[in-house]
PDB file of C-alpha atoms in Angstrom:
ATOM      1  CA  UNK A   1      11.145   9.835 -14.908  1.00 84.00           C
ATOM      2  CA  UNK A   2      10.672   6.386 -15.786  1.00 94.00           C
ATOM      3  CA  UNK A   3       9.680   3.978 -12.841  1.00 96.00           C
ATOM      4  CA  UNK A   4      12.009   0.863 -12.047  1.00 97.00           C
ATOM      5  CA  UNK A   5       9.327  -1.744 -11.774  1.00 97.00           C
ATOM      6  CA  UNK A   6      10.498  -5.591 -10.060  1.00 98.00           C
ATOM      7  CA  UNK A   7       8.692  -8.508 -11.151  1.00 97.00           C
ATOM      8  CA  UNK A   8       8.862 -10.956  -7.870  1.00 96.00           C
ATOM      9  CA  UNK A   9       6.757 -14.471  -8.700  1.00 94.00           C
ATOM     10  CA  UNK A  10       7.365 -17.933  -9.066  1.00 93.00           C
ATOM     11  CA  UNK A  11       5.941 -18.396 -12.444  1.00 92.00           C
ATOM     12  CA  UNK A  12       7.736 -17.748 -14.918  1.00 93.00           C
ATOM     13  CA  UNK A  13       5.208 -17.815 -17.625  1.00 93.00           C
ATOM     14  CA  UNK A  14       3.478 -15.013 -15.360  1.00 91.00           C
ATOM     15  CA  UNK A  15       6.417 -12.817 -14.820  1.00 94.00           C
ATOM     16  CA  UNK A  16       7.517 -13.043 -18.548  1.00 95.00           C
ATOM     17  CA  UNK A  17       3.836 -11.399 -19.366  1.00 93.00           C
ATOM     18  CA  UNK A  18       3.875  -8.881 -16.797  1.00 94.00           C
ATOM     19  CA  UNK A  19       7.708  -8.043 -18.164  1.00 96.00           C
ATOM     20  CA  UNK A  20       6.250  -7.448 -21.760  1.00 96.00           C
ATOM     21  CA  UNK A  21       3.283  -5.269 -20.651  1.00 95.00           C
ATOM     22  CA  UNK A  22       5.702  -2.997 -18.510  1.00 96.00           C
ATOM     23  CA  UNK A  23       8.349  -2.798 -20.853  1.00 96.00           C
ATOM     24  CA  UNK A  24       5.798  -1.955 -23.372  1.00 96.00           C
ATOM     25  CA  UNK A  25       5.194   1.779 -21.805  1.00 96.00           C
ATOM     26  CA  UNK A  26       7.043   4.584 -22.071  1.00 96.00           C
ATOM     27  CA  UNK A  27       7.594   5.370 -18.561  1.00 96.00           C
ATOM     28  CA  UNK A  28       8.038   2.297 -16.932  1.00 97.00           C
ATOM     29  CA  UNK A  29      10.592  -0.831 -17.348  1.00 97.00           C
ATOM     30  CA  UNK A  30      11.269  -4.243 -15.441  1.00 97.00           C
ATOM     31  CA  UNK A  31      14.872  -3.950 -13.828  1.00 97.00           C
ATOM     32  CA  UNK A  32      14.681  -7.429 -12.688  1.00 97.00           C
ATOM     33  CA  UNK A  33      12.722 -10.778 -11.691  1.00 97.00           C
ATOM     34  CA  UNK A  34      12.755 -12.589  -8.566  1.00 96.00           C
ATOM     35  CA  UNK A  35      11.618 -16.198  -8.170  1.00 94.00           C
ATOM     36  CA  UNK A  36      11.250 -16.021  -4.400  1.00 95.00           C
ATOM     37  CA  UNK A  37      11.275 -13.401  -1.313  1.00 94.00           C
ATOM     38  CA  UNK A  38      14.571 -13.652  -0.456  1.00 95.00           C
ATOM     39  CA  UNK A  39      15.648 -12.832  -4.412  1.00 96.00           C
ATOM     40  CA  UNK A  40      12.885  -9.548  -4.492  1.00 96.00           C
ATOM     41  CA  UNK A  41      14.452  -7.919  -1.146  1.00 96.00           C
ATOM     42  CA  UNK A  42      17.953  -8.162  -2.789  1.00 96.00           C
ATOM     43  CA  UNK A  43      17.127  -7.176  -5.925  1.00 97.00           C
ATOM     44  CA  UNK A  44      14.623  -4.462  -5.126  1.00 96.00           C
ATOM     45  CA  UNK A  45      18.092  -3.223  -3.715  1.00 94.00           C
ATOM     46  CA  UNK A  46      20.713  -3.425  -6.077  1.00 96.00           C
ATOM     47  CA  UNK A  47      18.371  -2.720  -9.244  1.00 95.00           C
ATOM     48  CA  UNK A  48      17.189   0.478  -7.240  1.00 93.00           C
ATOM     49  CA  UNK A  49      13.426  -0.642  -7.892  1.00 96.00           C
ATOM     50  CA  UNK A  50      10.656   1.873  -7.193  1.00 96.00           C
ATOM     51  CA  UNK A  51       8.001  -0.540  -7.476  1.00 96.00           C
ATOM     52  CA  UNK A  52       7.826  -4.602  -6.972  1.00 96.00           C
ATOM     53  CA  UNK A  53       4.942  -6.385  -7.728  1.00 95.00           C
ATOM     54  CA  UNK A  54       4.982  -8.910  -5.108  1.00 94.00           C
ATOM     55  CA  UNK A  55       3.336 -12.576  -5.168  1.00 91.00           C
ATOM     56  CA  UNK A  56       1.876 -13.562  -1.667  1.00 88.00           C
ATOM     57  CA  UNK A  57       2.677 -17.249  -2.285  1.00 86.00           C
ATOM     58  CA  UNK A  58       6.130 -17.957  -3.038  1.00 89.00           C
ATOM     59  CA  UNK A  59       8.228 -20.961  -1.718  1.00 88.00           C
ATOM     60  CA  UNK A  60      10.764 -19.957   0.824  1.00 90.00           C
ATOM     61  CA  UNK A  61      10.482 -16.424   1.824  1.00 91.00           C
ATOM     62  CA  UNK A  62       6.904 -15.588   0.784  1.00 91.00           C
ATOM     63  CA  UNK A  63       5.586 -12.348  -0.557  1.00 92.00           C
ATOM     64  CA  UNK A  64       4.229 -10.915   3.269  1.00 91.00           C
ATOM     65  CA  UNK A  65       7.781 -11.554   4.691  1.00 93.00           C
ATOM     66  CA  UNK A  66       9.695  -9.804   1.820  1.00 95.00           C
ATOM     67  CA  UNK A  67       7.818  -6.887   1.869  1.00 93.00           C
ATOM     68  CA  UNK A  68       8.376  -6.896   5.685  1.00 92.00           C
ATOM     69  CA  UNK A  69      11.932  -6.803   5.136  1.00 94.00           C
ATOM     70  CA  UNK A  70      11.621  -4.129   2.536  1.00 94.00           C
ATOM     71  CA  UNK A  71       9.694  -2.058   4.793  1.00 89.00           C
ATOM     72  CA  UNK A  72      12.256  -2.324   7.785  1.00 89.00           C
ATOM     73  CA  UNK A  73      14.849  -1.260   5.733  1.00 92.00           C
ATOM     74  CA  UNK A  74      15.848   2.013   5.560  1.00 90.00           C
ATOM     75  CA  UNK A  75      17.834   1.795   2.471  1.00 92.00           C
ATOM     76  CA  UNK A  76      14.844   0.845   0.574  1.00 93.00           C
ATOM     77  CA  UNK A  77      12.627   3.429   2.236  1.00 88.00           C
ATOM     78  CA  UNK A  78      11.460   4.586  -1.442  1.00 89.00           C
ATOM     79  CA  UNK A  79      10.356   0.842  -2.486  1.00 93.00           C
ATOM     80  CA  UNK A  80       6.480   0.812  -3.010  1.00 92.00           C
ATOM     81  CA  UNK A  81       5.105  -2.644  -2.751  1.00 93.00           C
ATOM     82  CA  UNK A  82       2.222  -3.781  -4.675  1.00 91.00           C
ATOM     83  CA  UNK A  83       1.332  -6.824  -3.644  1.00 88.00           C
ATOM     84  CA  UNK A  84      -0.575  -9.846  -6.166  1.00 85.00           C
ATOM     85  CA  UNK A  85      -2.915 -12.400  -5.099  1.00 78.00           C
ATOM     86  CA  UNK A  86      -5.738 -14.743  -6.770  1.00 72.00           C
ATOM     87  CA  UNK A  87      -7.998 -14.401  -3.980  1.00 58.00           C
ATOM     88  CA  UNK A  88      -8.145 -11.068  -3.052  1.00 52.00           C
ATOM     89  CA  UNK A  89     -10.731 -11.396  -0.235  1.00 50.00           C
ATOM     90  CA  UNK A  90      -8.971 -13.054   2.338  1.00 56.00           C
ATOM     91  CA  UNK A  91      -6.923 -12.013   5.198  1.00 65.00           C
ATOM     92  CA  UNK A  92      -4.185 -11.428   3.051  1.00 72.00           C
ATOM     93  CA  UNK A  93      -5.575  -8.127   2.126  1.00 70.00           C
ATOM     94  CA  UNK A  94      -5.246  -6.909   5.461  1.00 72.00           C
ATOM     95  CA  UNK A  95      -1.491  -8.801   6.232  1.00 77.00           C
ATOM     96  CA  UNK A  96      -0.419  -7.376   3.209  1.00 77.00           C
ATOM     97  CA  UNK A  97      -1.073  -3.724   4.558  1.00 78.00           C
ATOM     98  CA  UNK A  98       0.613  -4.361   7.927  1.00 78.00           C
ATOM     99  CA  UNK A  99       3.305  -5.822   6.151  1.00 82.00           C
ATOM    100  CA  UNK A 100       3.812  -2.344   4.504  1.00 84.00           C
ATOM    101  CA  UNK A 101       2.632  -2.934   1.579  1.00 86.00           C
ATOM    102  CA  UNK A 102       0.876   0.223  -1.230  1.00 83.00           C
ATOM    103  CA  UNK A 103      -2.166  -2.056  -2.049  1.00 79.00           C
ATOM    104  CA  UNK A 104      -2.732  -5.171  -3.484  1.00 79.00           C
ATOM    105  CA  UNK A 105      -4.149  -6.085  -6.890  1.00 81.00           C
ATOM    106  CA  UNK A 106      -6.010  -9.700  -8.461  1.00 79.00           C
ATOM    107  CA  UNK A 107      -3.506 -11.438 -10.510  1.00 79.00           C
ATOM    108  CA  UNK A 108      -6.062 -11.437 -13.265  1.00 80.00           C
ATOM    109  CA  UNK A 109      -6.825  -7.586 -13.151  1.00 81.00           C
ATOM    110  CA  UNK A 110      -7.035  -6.244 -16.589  1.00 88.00           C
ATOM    111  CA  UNK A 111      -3.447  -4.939 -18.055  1.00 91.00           C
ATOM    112  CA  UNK A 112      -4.805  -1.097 -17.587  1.00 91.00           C
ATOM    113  CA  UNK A 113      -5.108  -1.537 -13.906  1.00 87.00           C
ATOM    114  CA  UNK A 114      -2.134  -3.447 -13.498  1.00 90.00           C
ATOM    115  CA  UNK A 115       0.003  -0.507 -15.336  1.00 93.00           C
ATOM    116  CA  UNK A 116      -2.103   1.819 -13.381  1.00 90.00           C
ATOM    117  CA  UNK A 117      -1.758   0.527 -10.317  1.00 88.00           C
ATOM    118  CA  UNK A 118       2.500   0.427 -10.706  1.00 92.00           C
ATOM    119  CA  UNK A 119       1.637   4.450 -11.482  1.00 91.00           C
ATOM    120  CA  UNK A 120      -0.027   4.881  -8.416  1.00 85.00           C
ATOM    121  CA  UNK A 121       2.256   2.782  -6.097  1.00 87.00           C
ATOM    122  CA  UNK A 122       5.165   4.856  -7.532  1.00 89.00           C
ATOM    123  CA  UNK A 123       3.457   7.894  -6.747  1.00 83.00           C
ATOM    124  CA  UNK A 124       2.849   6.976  -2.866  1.00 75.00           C
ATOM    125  CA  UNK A 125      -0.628   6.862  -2.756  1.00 71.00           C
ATOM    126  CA  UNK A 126      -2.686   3.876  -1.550  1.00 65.00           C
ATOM    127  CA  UNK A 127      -4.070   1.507  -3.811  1.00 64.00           C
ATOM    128  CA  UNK A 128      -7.035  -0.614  -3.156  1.00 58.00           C
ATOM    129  CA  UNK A 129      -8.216  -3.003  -5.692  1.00 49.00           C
ATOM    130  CA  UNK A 130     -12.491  -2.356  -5.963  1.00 43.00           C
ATOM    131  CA  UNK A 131     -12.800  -5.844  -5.315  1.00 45.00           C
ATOM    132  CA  UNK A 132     -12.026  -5.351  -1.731  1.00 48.00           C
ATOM    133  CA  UNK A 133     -13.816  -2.449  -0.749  1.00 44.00           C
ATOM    134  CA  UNK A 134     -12.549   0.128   2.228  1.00 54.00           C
ATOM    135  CA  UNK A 135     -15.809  -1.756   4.253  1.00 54.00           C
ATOM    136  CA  UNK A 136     -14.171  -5.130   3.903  1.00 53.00           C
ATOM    137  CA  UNK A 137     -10.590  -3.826   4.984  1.00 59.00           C
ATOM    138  CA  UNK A 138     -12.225  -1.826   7.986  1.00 58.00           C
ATOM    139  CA  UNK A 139     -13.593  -5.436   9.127  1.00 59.00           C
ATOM    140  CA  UNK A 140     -10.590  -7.380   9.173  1.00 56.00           C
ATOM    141  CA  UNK A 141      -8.511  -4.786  10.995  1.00 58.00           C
ATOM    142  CA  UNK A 142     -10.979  -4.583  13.393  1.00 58.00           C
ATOM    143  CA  UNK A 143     -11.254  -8.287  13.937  1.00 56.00           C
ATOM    144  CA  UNK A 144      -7.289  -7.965  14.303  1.00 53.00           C
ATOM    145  CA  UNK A 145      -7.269  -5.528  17.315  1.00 50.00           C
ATOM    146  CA  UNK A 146      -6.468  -8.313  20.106  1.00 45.00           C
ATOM    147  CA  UNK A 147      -6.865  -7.247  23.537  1.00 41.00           C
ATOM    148  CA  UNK A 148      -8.857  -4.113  24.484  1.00 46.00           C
ATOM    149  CA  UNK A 149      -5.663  -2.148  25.383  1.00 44.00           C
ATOM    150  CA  UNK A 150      -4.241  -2.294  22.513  1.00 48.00           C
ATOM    151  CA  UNK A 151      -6.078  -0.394  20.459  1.00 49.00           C
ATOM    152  CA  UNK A 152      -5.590   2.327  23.405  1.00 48.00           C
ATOM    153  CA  UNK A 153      -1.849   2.017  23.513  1.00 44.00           C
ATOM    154  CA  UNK A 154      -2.442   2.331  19.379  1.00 57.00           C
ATOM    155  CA  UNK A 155      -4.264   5.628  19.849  1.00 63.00           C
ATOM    156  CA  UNK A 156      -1.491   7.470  21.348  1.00 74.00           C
ATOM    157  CA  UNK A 157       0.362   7.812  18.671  1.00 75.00           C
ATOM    158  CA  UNK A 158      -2.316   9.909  17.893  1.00 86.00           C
ATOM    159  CA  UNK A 159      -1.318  13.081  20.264  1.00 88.00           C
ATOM    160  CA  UNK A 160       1.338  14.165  18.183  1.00 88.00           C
ATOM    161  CA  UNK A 161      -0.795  15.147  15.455  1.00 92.00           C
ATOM    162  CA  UNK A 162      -2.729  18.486  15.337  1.00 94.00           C
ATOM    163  CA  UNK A 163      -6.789  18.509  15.202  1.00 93.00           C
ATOM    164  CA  UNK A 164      -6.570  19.459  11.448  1.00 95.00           C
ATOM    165  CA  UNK A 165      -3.968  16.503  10.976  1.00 94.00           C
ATOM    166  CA  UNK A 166      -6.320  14.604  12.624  1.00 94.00           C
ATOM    167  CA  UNK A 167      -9.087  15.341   9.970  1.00 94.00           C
ATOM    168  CA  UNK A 168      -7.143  14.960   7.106  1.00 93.00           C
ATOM    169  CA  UNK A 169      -6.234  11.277   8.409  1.00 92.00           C
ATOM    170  CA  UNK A 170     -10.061  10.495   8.503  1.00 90.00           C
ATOM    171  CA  UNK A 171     -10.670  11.781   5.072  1.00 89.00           C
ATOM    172  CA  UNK A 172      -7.149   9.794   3.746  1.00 85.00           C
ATOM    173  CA  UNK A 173      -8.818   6.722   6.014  1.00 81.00           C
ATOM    174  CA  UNK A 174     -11.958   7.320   3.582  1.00 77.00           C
ATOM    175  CA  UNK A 175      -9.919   6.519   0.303  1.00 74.00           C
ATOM    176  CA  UNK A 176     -10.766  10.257  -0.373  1.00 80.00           C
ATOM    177  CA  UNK A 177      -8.382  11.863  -3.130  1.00 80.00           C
ATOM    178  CA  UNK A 178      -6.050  14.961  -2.163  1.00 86.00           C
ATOM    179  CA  UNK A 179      -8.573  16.858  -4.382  1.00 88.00           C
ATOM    180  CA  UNK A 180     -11.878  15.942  -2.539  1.00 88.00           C
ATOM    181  CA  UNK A 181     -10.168  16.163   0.976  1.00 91.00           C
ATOM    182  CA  UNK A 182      -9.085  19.974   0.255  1.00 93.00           C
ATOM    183  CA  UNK A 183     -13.582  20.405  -0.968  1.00 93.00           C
ATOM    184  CA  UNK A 184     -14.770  18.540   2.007  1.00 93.00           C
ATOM    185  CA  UNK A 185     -12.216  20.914   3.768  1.00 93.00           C
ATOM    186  CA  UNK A 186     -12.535  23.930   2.207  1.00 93.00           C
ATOM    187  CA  UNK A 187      -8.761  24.224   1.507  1.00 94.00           C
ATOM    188  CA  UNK A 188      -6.529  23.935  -1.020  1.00 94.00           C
ATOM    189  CA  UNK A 189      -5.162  20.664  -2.137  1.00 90.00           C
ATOM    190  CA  UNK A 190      -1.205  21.745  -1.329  1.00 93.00           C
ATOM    191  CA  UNK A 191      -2.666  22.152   2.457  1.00 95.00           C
ATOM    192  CA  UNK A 192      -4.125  19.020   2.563  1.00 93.00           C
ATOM    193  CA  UNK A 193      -0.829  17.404   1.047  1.00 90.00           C
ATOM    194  CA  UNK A 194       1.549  19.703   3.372  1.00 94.00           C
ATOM    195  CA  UNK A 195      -0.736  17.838   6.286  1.00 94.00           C
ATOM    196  CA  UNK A 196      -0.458  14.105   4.852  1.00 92.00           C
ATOM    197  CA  UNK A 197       3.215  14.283   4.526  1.00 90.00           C
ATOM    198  CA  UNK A 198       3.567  15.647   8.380  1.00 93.00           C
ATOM    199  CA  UNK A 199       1.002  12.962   9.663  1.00 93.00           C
ATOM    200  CA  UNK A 200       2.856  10.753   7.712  1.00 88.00           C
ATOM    201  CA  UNK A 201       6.318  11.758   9.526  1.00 89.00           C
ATOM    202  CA  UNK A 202       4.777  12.136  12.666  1.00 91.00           C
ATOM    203  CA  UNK A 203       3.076   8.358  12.687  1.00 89.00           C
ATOM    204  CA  UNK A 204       5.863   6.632  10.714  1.00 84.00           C
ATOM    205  CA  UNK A 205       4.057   5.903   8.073  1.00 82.00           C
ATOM    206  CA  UNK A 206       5.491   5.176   4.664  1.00 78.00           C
ATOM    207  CA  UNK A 207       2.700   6.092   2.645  1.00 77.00           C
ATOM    208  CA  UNK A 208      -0.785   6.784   2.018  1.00 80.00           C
ATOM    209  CA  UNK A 209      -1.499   2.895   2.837  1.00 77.00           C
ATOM    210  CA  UNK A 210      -0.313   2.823   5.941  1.00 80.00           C
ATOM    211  CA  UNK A 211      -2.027   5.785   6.890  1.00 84.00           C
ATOM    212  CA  UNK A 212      -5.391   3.913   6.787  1.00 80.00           C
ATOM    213  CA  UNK A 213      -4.155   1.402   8.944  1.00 80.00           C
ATOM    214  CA  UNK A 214      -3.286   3.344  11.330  1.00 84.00           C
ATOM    215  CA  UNK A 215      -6.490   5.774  11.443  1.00 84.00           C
ATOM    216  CA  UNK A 216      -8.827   2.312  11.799  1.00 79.00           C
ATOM    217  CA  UNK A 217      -6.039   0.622  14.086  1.00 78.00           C
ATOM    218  CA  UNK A 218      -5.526   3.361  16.583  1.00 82.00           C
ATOM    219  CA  UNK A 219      -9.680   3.837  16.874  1.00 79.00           C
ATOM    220  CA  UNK A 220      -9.687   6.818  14.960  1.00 83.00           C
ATOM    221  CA  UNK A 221     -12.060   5.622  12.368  1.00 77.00           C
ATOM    222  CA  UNK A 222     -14.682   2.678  12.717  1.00 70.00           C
ATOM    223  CA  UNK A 223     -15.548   0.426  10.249  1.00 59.00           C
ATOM    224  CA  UNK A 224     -19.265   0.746   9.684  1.00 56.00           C
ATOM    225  CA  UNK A 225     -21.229  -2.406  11.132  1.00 46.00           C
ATOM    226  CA  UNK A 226     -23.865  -3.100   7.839  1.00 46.00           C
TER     227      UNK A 226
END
């Protein structure tokens, strides 16, 4: 199946080289480019994208408010949103998750790891660049709790899930793979998937991403204090 990738930045110059190194693979091709956030959410809707690599900065409707909308809508409940910044330690990392957002990558990641990263977006797993380490994540969403009850209020949606669920969503939380969950475990990897797609369900979540907000939002998980 080839993956419908959407190109959504306001350079041009930087669009037309992402557009060459997708369309350059086999399995992958640009269906469109937006200039703005208002232009992505349409198109990532009427070009039936599976993947948009999103800009943070854009004039107009920026990159953390399109992917909001994209996220909201039901219609485009398949969209995977990678989202690109030059900084990528900031805050951003963090807003970008919330906003419902796969992952982020650097805009001057190496071509590999861009076409890799569209791969795993389109896949639904979580991608986190290795410049911004699952530490660094942990620390902003921690900083982002607000008042004491929230995190509380966060944490119920936490009772739906069984204890097993519950373990699985520490080891997702972890960046662990399918793979090493089901060794750490001691089950097989369809178990551990069969449990990531009914945490996911039960929590809301649209994807592996989200997931890890959740587990270090709701108290589950901690970050470590170094």
């Amino acid at each position: 199946m080839t993956i419908r990738v959407l190109l959504a930045d306001d350079q041009a110059l930087l669009r037309s080289a992402f557009k060459v190194l997708v369309d350059s693979e086999p399995d992958m091709e640009v269906v469109g480019e937006a200039s703005d956030g208002a232009q992505a959410v349409r198109l990532a809707k009427s070009e039936r994208a599976d993947v948009v690599l999103m800009d943070i900065r854009m004039p107009g409707t920026d990159g953390l408010a399109a992917t909001r909308q994209i996220s909201a809508d039901p219609a485009l409940a398949h969209v995977r949103v990678v989202m690109l910044t030059t900084f990528e330690v900031d805050e951003y990392v963090v807003q970008s998750l919330r906003a419902g957002a796969s992952g982020f990558l650097g805009k001057g990641a190496e071509p590999d790891e861009l076409l890799g990263a569209i791969r795993v977006a389109a896949a639904g797993e979580a991608l986190l660049s290795p410049v911004a380490t699952k530490g660094l994540i942990a620390k902003f969403l921690a900083q982002g709790e607000g008042p004491d009850g929230e995190a509380s209020v966060r944490g119920e949606r936490l009772d739906a899930l069984t204890t097993r669920e519950r373990e699985v969503l520490v080891q997702v939380a972890g960046g662990h793979s399918n793979d090493e969950i089901a060794e750490r475990l001691e089950v097989s990897p369809l178990t551990v998937k069969t449990h990531v797609n009914r945490a996911m369900a039960k929590l809301g979540a649209r994807d592996r991403a989200q997931l890890v907000v959740i587990a270090y939002e709701s108290g589950l998980v901690r970050p470590r204090v170094e």
